[in-house]
Short mmCIF file of C-alpha atoms in Angstrom, two decimals:
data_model
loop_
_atom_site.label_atom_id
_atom_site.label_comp_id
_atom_site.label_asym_id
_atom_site.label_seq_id
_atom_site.Cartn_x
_atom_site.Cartn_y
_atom_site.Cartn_z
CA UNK A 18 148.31 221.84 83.95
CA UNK A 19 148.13 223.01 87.38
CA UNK A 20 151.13 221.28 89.74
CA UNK A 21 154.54 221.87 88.98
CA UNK A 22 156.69 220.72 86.07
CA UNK A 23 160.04 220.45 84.84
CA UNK A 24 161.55 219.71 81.58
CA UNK A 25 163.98 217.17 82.20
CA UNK A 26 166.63 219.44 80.23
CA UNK A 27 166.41 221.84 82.73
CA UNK A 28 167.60 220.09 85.70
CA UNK A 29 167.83 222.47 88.43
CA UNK A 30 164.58 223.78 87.89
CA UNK A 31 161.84 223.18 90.70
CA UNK A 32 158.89 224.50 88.58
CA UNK A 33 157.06 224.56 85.65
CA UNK A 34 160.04 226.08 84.37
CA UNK A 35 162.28 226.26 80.89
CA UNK A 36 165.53 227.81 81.02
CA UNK A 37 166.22 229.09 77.26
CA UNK A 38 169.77 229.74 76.44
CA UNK A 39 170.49 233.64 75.96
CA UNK A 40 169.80 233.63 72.43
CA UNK A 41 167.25 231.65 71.65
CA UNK A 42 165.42 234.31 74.63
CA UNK A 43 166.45 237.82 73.04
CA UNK A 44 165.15 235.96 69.63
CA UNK A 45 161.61 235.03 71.34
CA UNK A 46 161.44 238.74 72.92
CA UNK A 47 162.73 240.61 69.90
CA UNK A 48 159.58 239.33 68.12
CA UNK A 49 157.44 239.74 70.97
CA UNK A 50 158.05 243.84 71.29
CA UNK A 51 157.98 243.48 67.78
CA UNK A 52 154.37 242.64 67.98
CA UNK A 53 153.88 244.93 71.19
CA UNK A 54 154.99 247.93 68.52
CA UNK A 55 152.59 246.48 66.01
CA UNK A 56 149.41 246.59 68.22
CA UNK A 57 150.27 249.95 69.09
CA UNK A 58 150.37 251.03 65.91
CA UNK A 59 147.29 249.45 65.13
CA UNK A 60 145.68 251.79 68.10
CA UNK A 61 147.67 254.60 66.06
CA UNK A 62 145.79 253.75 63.02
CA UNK A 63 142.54 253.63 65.01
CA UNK A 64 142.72 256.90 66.26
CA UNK A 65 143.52 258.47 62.89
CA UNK A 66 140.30 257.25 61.55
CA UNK A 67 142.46 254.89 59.07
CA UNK A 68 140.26 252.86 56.73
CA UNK A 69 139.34 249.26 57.81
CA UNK A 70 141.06 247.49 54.96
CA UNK A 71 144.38 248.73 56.16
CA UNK A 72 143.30 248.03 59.77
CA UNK A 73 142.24 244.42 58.79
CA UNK A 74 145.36 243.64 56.97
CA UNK A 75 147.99 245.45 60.07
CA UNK A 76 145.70 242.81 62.17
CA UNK A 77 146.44 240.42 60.20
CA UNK A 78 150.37 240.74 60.45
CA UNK A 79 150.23 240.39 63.67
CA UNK A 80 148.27 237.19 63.36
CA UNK A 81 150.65 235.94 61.06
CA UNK A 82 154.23 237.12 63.14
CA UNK A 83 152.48 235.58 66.17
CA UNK A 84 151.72 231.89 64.43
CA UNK A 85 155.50 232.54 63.30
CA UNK A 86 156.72 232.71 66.73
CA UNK A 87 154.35 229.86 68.27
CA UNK A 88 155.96 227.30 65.49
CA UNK A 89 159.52 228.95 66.35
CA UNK A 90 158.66 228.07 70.35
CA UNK A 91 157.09 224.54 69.90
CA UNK A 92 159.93 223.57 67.53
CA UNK A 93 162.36 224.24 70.44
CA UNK A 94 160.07 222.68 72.75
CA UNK A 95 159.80 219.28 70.83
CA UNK A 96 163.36 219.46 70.11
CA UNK A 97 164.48 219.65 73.91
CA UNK A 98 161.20 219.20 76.60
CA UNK A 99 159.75 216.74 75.11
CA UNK A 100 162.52 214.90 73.93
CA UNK A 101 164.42 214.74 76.95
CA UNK A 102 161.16 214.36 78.89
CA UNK A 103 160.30 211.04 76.98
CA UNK A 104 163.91 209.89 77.27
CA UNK A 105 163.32 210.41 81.36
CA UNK A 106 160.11 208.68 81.58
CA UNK A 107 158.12 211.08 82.16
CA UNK A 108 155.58 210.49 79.66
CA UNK A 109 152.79 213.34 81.22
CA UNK A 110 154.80 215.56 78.73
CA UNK A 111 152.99 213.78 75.19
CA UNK A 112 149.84 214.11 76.91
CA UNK A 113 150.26 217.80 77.46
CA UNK A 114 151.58 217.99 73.87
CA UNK A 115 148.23 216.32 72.38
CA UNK A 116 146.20 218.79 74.21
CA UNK A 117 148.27 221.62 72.74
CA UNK A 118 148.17 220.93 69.34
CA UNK A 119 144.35 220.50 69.76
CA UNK A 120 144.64 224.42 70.05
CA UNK A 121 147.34 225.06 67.75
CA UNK A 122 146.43 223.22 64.70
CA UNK A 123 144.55 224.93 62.14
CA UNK B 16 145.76 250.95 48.88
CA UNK B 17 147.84 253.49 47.50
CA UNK B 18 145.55 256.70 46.52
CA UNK B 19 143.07 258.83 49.04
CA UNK B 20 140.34 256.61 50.10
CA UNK B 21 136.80 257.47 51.49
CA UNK B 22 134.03 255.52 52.30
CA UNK B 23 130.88 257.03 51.06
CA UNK B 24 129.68 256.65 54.54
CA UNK B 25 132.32 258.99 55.51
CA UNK B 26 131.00 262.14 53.32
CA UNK B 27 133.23 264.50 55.00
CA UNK B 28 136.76 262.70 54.91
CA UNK B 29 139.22 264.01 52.83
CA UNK B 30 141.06 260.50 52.48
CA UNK B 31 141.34 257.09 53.06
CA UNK B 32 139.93 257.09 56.82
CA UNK B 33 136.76 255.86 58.25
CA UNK B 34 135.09 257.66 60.77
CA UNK B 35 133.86 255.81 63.51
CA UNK B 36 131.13 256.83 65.78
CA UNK B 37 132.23 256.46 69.77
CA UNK B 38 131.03 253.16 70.83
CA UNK B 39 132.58 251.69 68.01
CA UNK B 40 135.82 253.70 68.96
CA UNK B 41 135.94 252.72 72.17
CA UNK B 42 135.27 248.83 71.62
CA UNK B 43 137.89 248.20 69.10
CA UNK B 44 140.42 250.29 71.03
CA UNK B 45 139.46 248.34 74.20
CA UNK B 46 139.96 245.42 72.11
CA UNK B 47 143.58 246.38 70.85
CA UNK B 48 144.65 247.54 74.45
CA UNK B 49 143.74 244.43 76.13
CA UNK B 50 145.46 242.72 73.65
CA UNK B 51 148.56 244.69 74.49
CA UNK B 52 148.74 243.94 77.75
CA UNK B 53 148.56 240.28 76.72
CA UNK B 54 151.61 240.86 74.63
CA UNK B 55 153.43 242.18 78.06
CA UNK B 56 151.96 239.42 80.26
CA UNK B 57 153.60 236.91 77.68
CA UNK B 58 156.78 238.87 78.03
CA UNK B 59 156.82 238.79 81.31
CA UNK B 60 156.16 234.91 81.33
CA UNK B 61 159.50 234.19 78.71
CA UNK B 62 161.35 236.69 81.53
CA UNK B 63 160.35 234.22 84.47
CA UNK B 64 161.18 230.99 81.87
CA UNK B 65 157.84 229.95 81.63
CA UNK B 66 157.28 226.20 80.22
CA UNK B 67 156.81 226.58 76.80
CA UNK B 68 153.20 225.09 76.72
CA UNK B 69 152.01 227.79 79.09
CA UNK B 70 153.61 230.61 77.03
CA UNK B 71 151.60 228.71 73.18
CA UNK B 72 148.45 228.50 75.10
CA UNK B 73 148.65 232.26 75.80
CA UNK B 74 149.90 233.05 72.52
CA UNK B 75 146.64 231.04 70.90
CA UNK B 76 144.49 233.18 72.95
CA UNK B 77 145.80 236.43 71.75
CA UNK B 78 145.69 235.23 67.98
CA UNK B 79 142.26 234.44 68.77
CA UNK B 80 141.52 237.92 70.24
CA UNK B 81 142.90 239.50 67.28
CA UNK B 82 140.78 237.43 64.73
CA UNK B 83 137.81 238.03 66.56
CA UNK B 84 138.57 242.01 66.58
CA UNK B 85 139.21 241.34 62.83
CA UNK B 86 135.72 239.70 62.32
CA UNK B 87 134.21 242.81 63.98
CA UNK B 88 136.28 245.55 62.04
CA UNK B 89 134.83 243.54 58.83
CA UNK B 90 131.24 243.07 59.58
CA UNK B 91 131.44 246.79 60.16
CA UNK B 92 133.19 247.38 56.96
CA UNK B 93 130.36 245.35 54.79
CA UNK B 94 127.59 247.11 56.64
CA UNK B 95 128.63 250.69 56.25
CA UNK B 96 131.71 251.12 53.27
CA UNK B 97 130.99 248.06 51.35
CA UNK B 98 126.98 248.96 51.10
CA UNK B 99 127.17 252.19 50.73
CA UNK B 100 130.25 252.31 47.97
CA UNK B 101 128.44 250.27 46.18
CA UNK B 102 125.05 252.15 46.37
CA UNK B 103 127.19 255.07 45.09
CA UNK B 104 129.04 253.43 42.56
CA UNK B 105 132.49 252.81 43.81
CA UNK B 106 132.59 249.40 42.76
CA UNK B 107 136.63 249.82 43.36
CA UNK B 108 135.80 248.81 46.80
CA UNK B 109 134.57 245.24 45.94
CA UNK B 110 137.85 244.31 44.50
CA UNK B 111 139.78 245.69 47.57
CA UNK B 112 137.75 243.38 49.77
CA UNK B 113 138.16 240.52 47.71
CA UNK B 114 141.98 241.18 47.81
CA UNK B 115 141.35 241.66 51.53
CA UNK B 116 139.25 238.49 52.32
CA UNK B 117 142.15 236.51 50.19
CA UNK B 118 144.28 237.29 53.03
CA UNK B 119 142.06 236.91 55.94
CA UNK B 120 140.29 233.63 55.28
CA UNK B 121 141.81 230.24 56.05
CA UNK C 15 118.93 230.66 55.52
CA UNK C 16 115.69 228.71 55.03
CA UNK C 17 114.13 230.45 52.73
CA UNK C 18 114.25 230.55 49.01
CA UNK C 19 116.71 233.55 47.85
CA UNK C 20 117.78 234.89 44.61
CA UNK C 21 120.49 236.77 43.51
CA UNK C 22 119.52 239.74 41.63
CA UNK C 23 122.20 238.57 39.05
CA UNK C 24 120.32 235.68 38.36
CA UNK C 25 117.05 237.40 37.64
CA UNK C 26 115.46 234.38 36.31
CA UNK C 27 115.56 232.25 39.16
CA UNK C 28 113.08 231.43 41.31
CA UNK C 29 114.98 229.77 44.45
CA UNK C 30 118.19 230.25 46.48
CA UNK C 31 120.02 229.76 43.76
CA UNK C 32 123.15 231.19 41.00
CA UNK C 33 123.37 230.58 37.94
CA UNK C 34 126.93 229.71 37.10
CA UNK C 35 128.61 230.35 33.06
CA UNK C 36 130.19 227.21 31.71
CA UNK C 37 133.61 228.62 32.40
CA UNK C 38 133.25 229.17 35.88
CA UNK C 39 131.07 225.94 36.51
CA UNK C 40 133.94 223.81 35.05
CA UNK C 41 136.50 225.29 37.06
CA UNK C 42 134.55 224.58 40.36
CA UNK C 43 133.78 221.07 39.36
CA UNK C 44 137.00 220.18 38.59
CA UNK C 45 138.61 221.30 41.80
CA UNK C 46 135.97 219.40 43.39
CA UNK C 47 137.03 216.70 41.76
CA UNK C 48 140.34 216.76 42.03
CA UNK C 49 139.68 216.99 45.71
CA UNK C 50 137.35 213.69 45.70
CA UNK C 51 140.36 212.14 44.43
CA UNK C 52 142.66 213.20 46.67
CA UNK C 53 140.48 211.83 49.43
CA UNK C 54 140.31 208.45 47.89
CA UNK C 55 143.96 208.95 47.76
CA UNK C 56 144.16 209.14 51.43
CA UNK C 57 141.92 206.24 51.90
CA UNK C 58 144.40 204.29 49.94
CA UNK C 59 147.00 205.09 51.88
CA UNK C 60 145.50 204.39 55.07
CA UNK C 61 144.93 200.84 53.64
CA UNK C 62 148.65 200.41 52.72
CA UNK C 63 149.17 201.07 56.76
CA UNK C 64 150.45 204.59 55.40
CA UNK C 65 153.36 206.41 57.69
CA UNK C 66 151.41 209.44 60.56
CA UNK C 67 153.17 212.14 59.27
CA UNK C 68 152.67 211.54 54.81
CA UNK C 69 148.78 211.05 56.06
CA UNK C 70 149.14 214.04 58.01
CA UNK C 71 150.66 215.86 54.99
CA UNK C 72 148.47 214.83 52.36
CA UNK C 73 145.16 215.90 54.20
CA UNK C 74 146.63 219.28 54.64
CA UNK C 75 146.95 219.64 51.29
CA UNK C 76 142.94 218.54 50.97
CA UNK C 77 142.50 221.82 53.07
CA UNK C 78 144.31 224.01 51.38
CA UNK C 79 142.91 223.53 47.90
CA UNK C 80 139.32 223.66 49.33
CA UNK C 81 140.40 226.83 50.95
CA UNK C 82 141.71 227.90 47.27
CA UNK C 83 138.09 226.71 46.25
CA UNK C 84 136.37 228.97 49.09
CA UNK C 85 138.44 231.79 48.05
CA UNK C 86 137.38 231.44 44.70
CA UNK C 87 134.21 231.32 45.11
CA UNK C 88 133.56 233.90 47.44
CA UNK C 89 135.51 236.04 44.98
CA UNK C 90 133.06 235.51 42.42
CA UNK C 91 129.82 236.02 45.17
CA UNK C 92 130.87 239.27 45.94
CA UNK C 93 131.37 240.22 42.56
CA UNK C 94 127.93 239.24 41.51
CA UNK C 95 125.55 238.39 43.66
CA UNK C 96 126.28 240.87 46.41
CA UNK C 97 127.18 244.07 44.76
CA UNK C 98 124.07 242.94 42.16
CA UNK C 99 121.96 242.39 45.12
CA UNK C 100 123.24 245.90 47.35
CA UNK C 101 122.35 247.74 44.02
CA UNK C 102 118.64 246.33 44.05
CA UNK C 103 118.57 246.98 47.49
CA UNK C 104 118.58 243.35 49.20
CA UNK C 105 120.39 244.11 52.03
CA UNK C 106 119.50 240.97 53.51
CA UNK C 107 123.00 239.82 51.13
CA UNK C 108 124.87 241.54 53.60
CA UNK C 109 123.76 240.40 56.46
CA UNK C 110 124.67 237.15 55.58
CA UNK C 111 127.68 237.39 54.27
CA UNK C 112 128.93 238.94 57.65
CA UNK C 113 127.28 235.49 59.02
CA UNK C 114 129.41 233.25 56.21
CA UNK C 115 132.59 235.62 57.04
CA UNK C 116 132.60 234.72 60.64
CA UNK C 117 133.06 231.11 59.53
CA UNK C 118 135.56 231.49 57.01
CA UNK C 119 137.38 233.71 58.70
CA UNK C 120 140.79 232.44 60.83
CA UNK D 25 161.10 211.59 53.77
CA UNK D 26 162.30 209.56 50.98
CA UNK D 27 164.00 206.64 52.68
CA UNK D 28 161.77 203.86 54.29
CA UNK D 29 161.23 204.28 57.82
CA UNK D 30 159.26 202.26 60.58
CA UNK D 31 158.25 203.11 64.16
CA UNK D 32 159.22 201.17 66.42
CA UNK D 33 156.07 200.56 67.41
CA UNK D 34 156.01 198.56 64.57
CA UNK D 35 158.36 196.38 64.74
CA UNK D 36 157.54 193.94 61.99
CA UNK D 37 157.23 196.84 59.31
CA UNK D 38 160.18 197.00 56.72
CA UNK D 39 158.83 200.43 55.63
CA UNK D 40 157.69 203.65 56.09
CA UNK D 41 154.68 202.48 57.51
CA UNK D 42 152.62 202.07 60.41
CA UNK D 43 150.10 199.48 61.67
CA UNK D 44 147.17 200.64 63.08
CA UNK D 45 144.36 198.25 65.32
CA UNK D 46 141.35 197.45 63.58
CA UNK D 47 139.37 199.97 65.69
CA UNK D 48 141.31 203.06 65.43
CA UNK D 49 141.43 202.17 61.33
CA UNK D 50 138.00 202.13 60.72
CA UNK D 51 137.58 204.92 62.42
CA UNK D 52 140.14 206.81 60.74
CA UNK D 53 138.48 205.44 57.36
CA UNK D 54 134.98 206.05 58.61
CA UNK D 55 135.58 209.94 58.71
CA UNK D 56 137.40 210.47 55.33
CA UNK D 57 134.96 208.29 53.11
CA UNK D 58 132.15 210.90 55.35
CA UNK D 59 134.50 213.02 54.05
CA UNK D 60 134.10 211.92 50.45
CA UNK D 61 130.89 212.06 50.69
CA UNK D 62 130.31 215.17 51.90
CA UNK D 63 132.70 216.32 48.93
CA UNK D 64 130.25 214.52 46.57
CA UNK D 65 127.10 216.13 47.73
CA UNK D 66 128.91 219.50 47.07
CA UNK D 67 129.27 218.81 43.62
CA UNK D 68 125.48 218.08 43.29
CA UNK D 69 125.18 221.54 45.37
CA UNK D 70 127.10 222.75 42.07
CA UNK D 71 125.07 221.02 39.24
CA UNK D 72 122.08 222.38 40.75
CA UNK D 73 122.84 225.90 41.04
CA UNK D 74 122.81 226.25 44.57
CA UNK D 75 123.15 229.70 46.04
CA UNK D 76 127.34 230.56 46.93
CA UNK D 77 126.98 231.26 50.70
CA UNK D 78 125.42 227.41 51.13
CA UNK D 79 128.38 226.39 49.43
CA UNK D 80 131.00 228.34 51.12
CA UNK D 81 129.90 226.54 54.46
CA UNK D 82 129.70 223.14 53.20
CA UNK D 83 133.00 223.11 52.23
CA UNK D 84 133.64 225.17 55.15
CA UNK D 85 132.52 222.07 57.20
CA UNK D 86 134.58 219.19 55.44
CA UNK D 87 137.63 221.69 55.81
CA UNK D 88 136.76 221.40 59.88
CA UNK D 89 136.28 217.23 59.49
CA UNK D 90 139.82 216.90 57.88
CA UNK D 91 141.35 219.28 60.95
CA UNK D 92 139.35 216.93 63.30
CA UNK D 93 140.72 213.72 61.31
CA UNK D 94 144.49 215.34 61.41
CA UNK D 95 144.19 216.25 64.91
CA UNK D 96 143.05 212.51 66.09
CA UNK D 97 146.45 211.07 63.55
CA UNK D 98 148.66 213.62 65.38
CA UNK D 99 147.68 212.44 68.42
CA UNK D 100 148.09 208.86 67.67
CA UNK D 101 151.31 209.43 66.15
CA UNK D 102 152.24 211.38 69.19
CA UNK D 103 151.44 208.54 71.58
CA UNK D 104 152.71 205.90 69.59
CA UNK D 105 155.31 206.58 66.93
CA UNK D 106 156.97 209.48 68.54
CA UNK D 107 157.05 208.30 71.96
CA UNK D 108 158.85 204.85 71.00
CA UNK D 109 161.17 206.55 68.34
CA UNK D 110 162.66 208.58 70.98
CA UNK D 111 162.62 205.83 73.14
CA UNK D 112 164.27 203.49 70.85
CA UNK D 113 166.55 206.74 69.98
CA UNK D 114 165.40 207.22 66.74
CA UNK D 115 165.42 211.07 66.99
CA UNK D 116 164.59 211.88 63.27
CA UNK D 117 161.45 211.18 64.33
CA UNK D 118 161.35 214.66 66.21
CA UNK D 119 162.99 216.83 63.33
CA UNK D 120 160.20 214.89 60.83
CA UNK D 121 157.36 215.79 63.32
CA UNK D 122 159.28 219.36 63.65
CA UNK D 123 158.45 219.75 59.85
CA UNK D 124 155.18 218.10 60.11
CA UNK D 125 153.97 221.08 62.41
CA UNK D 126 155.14 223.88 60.69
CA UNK D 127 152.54 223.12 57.84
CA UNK D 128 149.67 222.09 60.23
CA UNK D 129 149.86 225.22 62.32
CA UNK D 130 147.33 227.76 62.19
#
């Protein structure tokens, strides 16, 4: 996890780099300051004394748009990293992958 | 969720608030902020094409942050709201939390 | 945890236990049932050298109608047992729920 | 997911199967008929009355064995069926497994 890694689809990389296309990045930061404007609304709500049933459920949006955008991100990443990785050889990639999903399934 | 709301802990509110006394306050904002400036570290990690592993492992750890700040807001919600509604008669309030746990357990 | 409890609702018992009506106890069994057979399902499939991903498929639907069960049931605790038990003053109800919340909760 | 399919991996298999060793299949088998077990005690939990919270974590707990027995398939599946699919330039196997995760995410 530490050294430094490239997908093989990103060829002129000399990191642990992924170069998204320019859509597929405004899509992954739309939703993220989507989410930034959600938490802050949730302080909003805090400050205004708002009842904890609302709280809980804003909270759980938020939960919800962020497992959204983590499927959106490791779809993309199967679909190109790993693929391409595999395809290359280098087969550190399903490793890393396994110990993902550890964290990411339910 | 639509009408005026108060907790019978909350004698004084004119609504659906809670108030909260200042530790409490200051914990779950502390929470939310730090959880903010997750939400901008991730940001800045799909601006400097991050691998996408790096950027669902972060993700994960903000979801987590936000259910544990959820398991907090409810624990204070059964202790004070829920018991006390219910000492008082607002039974109303067990059928918003069951709505509300619908949603928030796996 | 240990020690013998009693809801309030089920004033004659004399142990950690609830009495259930017919309806309710039927419904319960059933889904447990249906779940027991799902599981032998899967075991039958893994026999028949079943393919990762219809395993994979058919054990998340095992978890998602014992979640349905969970919900269920909890819905029915907190409509009994806990607002019975807040009324007659066993807080001690409360304090474990928030315990069985934490591991429910996502 | 309706046609037959084989991993190639598996290279005698004319179907959507896969062969597991003897080892990794009995453990696999091992942990759902604990599973089945565990489902059966429950519904002795139910006959005699037992008290909702003990309940709610039982089930609780065989809901954490199945993510434990998906998360070990995954990773087999990873290591095996995925990696030689793509190998062998089978690259269904990716937009299956694509699908696959979108229902096992949290």
């Amino acid at each position: 996890m530490d050294g430094h890694k490239q997908c093989a689809h990103c060829a002129s990389n000399d990191g642990r780099t992924k170069q998204r296309n320019d859509k597929e990045f405004k899509k992954l930061m739309n939703r993220l300051r989507r989410v930034e404007g959600q938490i802050r609304g949730i302080e909003g709500m805090l400050e205004k004394d708002a009842y904890c049933p609302d709280i809980l459920i804003q909270v759980s949006a938020v939960t919800s748009a962020l497992n959204s955008f983590n499927k959106e991100l490791l779809a993309s990443h199967l679909r190109t990293c790993v693929a391409d990785d595999i395809r290359a050889g280098n087969d550190d990639t399903i490793e890393e992958l396994v110990g993902v999903m550890q964290k990411l399934m339910k």
